[in-house]
CSV table of C-alpha atoms and ligand atoms in Angstrom, one decimal:
chain,number,residue,atom,x,y,z
A,25,UNK,CA,27.0,55.2,-55.3
A,26,UNK,CA,30.2,55.2,-53.1
A,27,UNK,CA,29.7,54.2,-49.7
A,28,UNK,CA,29.9,57.2,-47.2
A,29,UNK,CA,33.0,56.7,-44.5
A,30,UNK,CA,31.2,58.8,-41.9
A,31,UNK,CA,28.3,57.9,-40.2
A,32,UNK,CA,25.5,60.6,-39.7
A,33,UNK,CA,25.2,61.3,-35.9
A,34,UNK,CA,23.3,63.9,-34.5
A,35,UNK,CA,24.8,67.2,-32.4
A,36,UNK,CA,23.1,68.4,-29.4
A,37,UNK,CA,23.6,72.3,-29.0
A,38,UNK,CA,22.9,73.5,-25.4
A,39,UNK,CA,22.4,77.2,-25.3
A,40,UNK,CA,21.9,78.2,-21.8
A,41,UNK,CA,22.8,81.2,-19.3
A,42,UNK,CA,21.2,83.7,-17.1
A,43,UNK,CA,17.6,84.7,-17.4
A,44,UNK,CA,17.2,87.8,-19.6
A,45,UNK,CA,20.7,87.5,-20.9
A,46,UNK,CA,19.2,86.9,-24.5
A,47,UNK,CA,19.1,83.3,-25.0
A,48,UNK,CA,15.8,83.0,-27.0
A,49,UNK,CA,16.4,86.5,-29.0
A,50,UNK,CA,19.8,84.8,-30.2
A,51,UNK,CA,18.4,81.4,-30.7
A,52,UNK,CA,15.8,82.6,-32.9
A,53,UNK,CA,18.3,84.6,-35.1
A,54,UNK,CA,20.5,81.5,-35.1
A,55,UNK,CA,17.5,79.3,-36.6
A,56,UNK,CA,17.4,82.0,-39.1
A,57,UNK,CA,21.3,82.0,-40.1
A,58,UNK,CA,21.3,78.4,-40.2
A,59,UNK,CA,18.2,76.6,-41.7
A,60,UNK,CA,19.9,72.9,-40.7
A,61,UNK,CA,19.0,73.8,-37.3
A,62,UNK,CA,16.1,72.3,-35.5
A,63,UNK,CA,14.7,73.7,-32.0
A,64,UNK,CA,13.9,71.4,-29.5
A,65,UNK,CA,10.5,72.8,-28.2
A,66,UNK,CA,10.1,72.7,-24.4
A,67,UNK,CA,7.2,72.1,-22.5
A,68,UNK,CA,6.0,74.6,-19.7
A,69,UNK,CA,3.5,75.5,-17.1
A,70,UNK,CA,3.9,79.2,-17.7
A,71,UNK,CA,1.3,80.9,-19.3
A,72,UNK,CA,2.2,82.5,-22.8
A,73,UNK,CA,3.5,85.9,-23.3
A,74,UNK,CA,1.8,88.0,-26.0
A,75,UNK,CA,2.8,86.8,-29.4
A,76,UNK,CA,3.7,83.4,-28.0
A,77,UNK,CA,2.2,80.5,-29.6
A,78,UNK,CA,1.7,76.7,-28.6
A,79,UNK,CA,4.0,74.3,-30.4
A,80,UNK,CA,6.1,77.1,-31.7
A,81,UNK,CA,7.8,78.9,-28.8
A,82,UNK,CA,6.7,76.0,-26.1
A,83,UNK,CA,4.1,73.4,-25.6
A,84,UNK,CA,1.9,75.4,-23.0
A,85,UNK,CA,0.7,72.4,-20.6
A,86,UNK,CA,-1.1,72.3,-17.4
A,87,UNK,CA,0.8,71.4,-14.1
A,88,UNK,CA,-1.3,68.2,-14.0
A,89,UNK,CA,-0.3,67.7,-17.6
A,90,UNK,CA,3.4,68.4,-16.7
A,91,UNK,CA,3.4,66.1,-13.6
A,92,UNK,CA,2.0,63.2,-15.7
A,93,UNK,CA,5.0,63.8,-18.1
A,94,UNK,CA,7.5,63.7,-15.4
A,95,UNK,CA,6.0,60.4,-14.0
A,96,UNK,CA,6.4,58.8,-17.5
A,97,UNK,CA,9.9,60.0,-17.4
A,98,UNK,CA,8.8,61.6,-20.8
A,99,UNK,CA,11.6,64.7,-20.3
A,100,UNK,CA,15.1,64.6,-20.9
A,101,UNK,CA,15.3,67.0,-17.9
A,102,UNK,CA,12.7,69.3,-16.3
A,103,UNK,CA,13.4,72.0,-13.6
A,104,UNK,CA,11.3,74.8,-11.9
A,105,UNK,CA,12.5,78.3,-13.0
A,106,UNK,CA,11.3,81.4,-11.4
A,107,UNK,CA,8.2,79.5,-10.2
A,108,UNK,CA,7.2,77.7,-13.5
A,109,UNK,CA,8.1,74.4,-14.6
A,110,UNK,CA,10.0,73.7,-17.8
A,111,UNK,CA,11.0,70.5,-19.3
A,112,UNK,CA,12.7,69.0,-22.6
A,113,UNK,CA,10.6,66.4,-24.6
A,114,UNK,CA,13.0,63.3,-24.8
A,115,UNK,CA,11.3,61.3,-27.5
A,116,UNK,CA,11.1,64.1,-29.9
A,117,UNK,CA,14.7,65.2,-29.3
A,118,UNK,CA,15.7,61.4,-29.6
A,119,UNK,CA,14.2,61.2,-32.9
A,120,UNK,CA,15.7,64.1,-34.4
A,121,UNK,CA,19.1,63.1,-33.1
A,122,UNK,CA,18.7,59.8,-34.8
A,123,UNK,CA,18.0,61.3,-38.1
A,124,UNK,CA,21.4,63.1,-37.7
A,125,UNK,CA,20.1,66.6,-37.1
A,126,UNK,CA,21.6,69.5,-35.2
A,127,UNK,CA,19.2,70.3,-32.3
A,128,UNK,CA,19.2,73.5,-30.3
A,129,UNK,CA,18.0,73.2,-26.8
A,130,UNK,CA,17.7,76.7,-24.9
A,131,UNK,CA,17.4,75.9,-21.3
A,132,UNK,CA,18.4,77.4,-17.8
A,133,UNK,CA,21.6,76.3,-16.1
A,134,UNK,CA,19.9,73.4,-13.9
A,135,UNK,CA,18.7,72.0,-17.4
A,136,UNK,CA,22.1,72.2,-18.9
A,137,UNK,CA,23.7,70.7,-15.9
A,138,UNK,CA,21.0,67.6,-16.1
A,139,UNK,CA,21.5,67.4,-19.9
A,140,UNK,CA,25.2,67.1,-19.5
A,141,UNK,CA,25.0,64.2,-16.9
A,142,UNK,CA,22.5,62.5,-19.1
A,143,UNK,CA,25.1,62.6,-22.1
A,144,UNK,CA,27.8,61.4,-19.9
A,145,UNK,CA,25.7,58.5,-18.8
A,146,UNK,CA,24.9,57.7,-22.5
A,147,UNK,CA,21.0,58.4,-22.2
A,148,UNK,CA,21.3,60.5,-25.5
A,149,UNK,CA,23.3,59.1,-28.3
A,150,UNK,CA,25.0,62.1,-29.9
A,151,UNK,CA,27.6,64.6,-29.6
A,152,UNK,CA,26.9,67.6,-27.6
A,153,UNK,CA,28.2,71.0,-26.9
A,154,UNK,CA,27.6,73.4,-24.2
A,155,UNK,CA,27.4,77.2,-24.9
A,156,UNK,CA,27.1,79.5,-22.2
A,157,UNK,CA,25.6,83.3,-23.0
A,158,UNK,CA,26.9,86.0,-20.8
A,159,UNK,CA,25.8,89.5,-20.9
A,160,UNK,CA,28.6,92.2,-21.5
A,161,UNK,CA,28.0,93.7,-18.2
A,162,UNK,CA,25.7,93.1,-15.1
A,163,UNK,CA,24.3,96.6,-15.8
A,164,UNK,CA,23.2,95.6,-19.4
A,165,UNK,CA,21.6,92.5,-18.0
A,166,UNK,CA,19.7,94.4,-15.6
A,167,UNK,CA,18.6,96.9,-18.3
A,168,UNK,CA,17.4,93.8,-20.6
A,169,UNK,CA,15.4,92.3,-17.8
A,170,UNK,CA,13.5,95.7,-17.6
A,171,UNK,CA,13.3,96.3,-21.3
A,172,UNK,CA,11.2,92.9,-21.7
A,173,UNK,CA,8.6,94.5,-19.5
A,174,UNK,CA,6.9,90.9,-19.1
A,175,UNK,CA,7.5,90.9,-15.5
A,176,UNK,CA,6.8,93.4,-12.8
A,177,UNK,CA,10.0,95.4,-10.9
A,178,UNK,CA,10.1,92.7,-7.8
A,179,UNK,CA,10.3,89.8,-10.2
A,180,UNK,CA,13.2,91.4,-12.3
A,181,UNK,CA,15.0,92.2,-9.0
A,182,UNK,CA,14.8,88.6,-8.0
A,183,UNK,CA,15.8,87.4,-11.7
A,184,UNK,CA,18.8,89.7,-11.4
A,185,UNK,CA,19.9,88.4,-8.3
A,186,UNK,CA,19.4,84.8,-9.5
A,187,UNK,CA,21.2,85.6,-12.7
A,188,UNK,CA,24.4,86.9,-10.9
A,189,UNK,CA,24.6,83.8,-9.1
A,190,UNK,CA,23.9,81.7,-12.2
A,191,UNK,CA,27.2,83.5,-13.9
A,192,UNK,CA,29.4,81.5,-11.6
A,193,UNK,CA,28.9,78.2,-13.2
A,194,UNK,CA,30.2,79.2,-16.7
A,195,UNK,CA,33.5,77.4,-16.7
A,196,UNK,CA,31.3,74.4,-16.8
A,197,UNK,CA,30.5,74.8,-20.4
A,198,UNK,CA,32.7,74.3,-23.6
A,199,UNK,CA,32.5,77.9,-24.8
A,200,UNK,CA,31.1,81.0,-23.4
A,201,UNK,CA,29.6,83.7,-26.0
A,202,UNK,CA,29.0,87.3,-25.0
A,203,UNK,CA,25.9,88.9,-26.2
A,204,UNK,CA,26.8,92.0,-27.3
A,205,UNK,CA,25.0,92.4,-30.7
A,206,UNK,CA,22.5,89.9,-31.4
A,207,UNK,CA,23.6,89.2,-35.0
A,208,UNK,CA,27.4,88.7,-33.7
A,209,UNK,CA,26.5,86.1,-30.9
A,210,UNK,CA,24.5,84.3,-33.3
A,211,UNK,CA,27.3,84.2,-35.7
A,212,UNK,CA,29.7,83.0,-33.0
A,213,UNK,CA,27.2,80.1,-32.2
A,214,UNK,CA,26.9,79.3,-35.8
A,215,UNK,CA,30.7,79.3,-36.0
A,216,UNK,CA,31.0,76.8,-33.0
A,217,UNK,CA,28.3,74.5,-34.4
A,218,UNK,CA,30.2,74.3,-37.5
A,219,UNK,CA,33.6,73.5,-35.9
A,220,UNK,CA,32.2,71.1,-33.5
A,221,UNK,CA,30.4,69.2,-36.5
A,222,UNK,CA,34.0,68.6,-37.8
A,223,UNK,CA,35.5,67.7,-34.6
A,224,UNK,CA,33.0,65.1,-33.8
A,225,UNK,CA,33.2,63.6,-37.4
A,226,UNK,CA,29.4,64.3,-38.2
A,227,UNK,CA,28.0,64.0,-41.8
B,305,LIG,P1,16.5,85.2,-21.9
B,305,LIG,O1,15.8,84.2,-23.2
B,305,LIG,O2,17.8,84.8,-21.9
B,305,LIG,O3,15.5,85.2,-20.8
B,305,LIG,P2,15.5,87.2,-23.9
B,305,LIG,O4,15.7,86.5,-25.3
B,305,LIG,O5,13.8,87.1,-23.6
B,305,LIG,O6,16.5,86.8,-22.7
B,305,LIG,O7,15.9,88.8,-24.0
B,305,LIG,C1,15.9,89.7,-22.8
B,305,LIG,C2,15.8,91.1,-23.4
B,305,LIG,O8,17.0,91.5,-23.9
B,305,LIG,C3,14.7,91.3,-24.7
B,305,LIG,O9,13.9,92.3,-24.3
B,305,LIG,C4,15.4,91.1,-25.7
B,305,LIG,O10,15.1,92.2,-26.8
B,305,LIG,C5,16.7,92.1,-25.3
B,305,LIG,N1,18.0,91.7,-26.1
B,305,LIG,C6,18.4,90.2,-26.3
B,305,LIG,N2,19.7,90.4,-26.7
B,305,LIG,C7,20.2,91.7,-26.8
B,305,LIG,C8,21.0,92.3,-27.2
B,305,LIG,N3,22.2,91.7,-27.7
B,305,LIG,N4,21.0,93.4,-27.4
B,305,LIG,C9,20.1,94.4,-26.9
B,305,LIG,N5,19.0,93.7,-26.5
B,305,LIG,C10,18.9,92.4,-26.2
B,306,LIG,P1,11.2,82.1,-20.0
B,306,LIG,O1,9.9,81.8,-19.2
B,306,LIG,O2,11.5,83.6,-19.9
B,306,LIG,O3,10.9,81.6,-21.6
B,306,LIG,O4,12.3,81.2,-19.6
B,306,LIG,C1,12.7,81.0,-18.4
B,306,LIG,C2,14.0,80.3,-18.3
B,306,LIG,O5,13.7,78.8,-18.5
B,306,LIG,C3,15.1,80.6,-19.2
B,306,LIG,O6,16.2,80.5,-18.5
B,306,LIG,C4,14.8,79.4,-20.4
B,306,LIG,O7,16.2,79.1,-21.1
B,306,LIG,C5,14.5,78.3,-19.5
B,306,LIG,N1,13.8,77.1,-20.0
B,306,LIG,C6,13.1,77.3,-21.2
B,306,LIG,N2,12.8,75.8,-21.8
B,306,LIG,C7,13.6,75.0,-20.7
B,306,LIG,C8,13.2,73.5,-20.5
B,306,LIG,O8,12.9,72.7,-21.4
B,306,LIG,N3,14.3,73.3,-19.7
B,306,LIG,C9,14.9,74.1,-18.6
B,306,LIG,N4,15.7,73.4,-17.4
B,306,LIG,N5,15.0,75.2,-18.8
B,306,LIG,C10,14.1,75.9,-19.6
């Protein structure tokens, strides 16, 4: 068999953006469009919403379990987001990347900044691309936050103010994708991944 000229190397795809912009909706669609993608499943202290299951949407863990994992350096990054803790499990991610997989991490803006730092410090041996999802307008973002109906009005208002502040960091990312239609936003991210795969000389 001919020897491969290019070494298989993983690609870390970080999808971030303000709360309610549609990250989880778009990422779910993206995973359906591209079966070669793997989702990094985060751990959280947030209780599950209706329809969410342990090990599929998140690892739902207690505060004590979360604190233990922080102490053991089990997370690539972790952050407190709107009152709950979220973290990206490190060993799972390293395993997947070392197998040359394309792994999608859906994190808030603090998480994306921490991951960027970790990649620059060589903590992760993979290429990484940072994608920022933005709403078509602030009004549409407010509408989507309300539509989700998982939080009360006070929480929605608080999240909206935070989201507007979070939009200020978008120029630190490699790509900005407008989430107009779920399908087209997912297609755009798929196209970015395909280009990045070539640019970084992955398999
Ligand atoms: P995030 O993960 O960024 O907090 P969600 O994926 O939970 O956001 O989306 C917030 C709400 O907006 C949900 O009700 C979702 O169905 C809706 N939504 C997401 N993307 C779109 C879109 N492109 N068009 C219309 N509604 C959308
Ligand atoms: P939700 O509770 O709506 O699922 O998520 C709230 C926020 O936490 C979203 O912005 C989501 O992207 C972010 N988030 C989910 N998992 C992680 C993670 O592992 N790390 C960080 N920093 N943020 C996360």
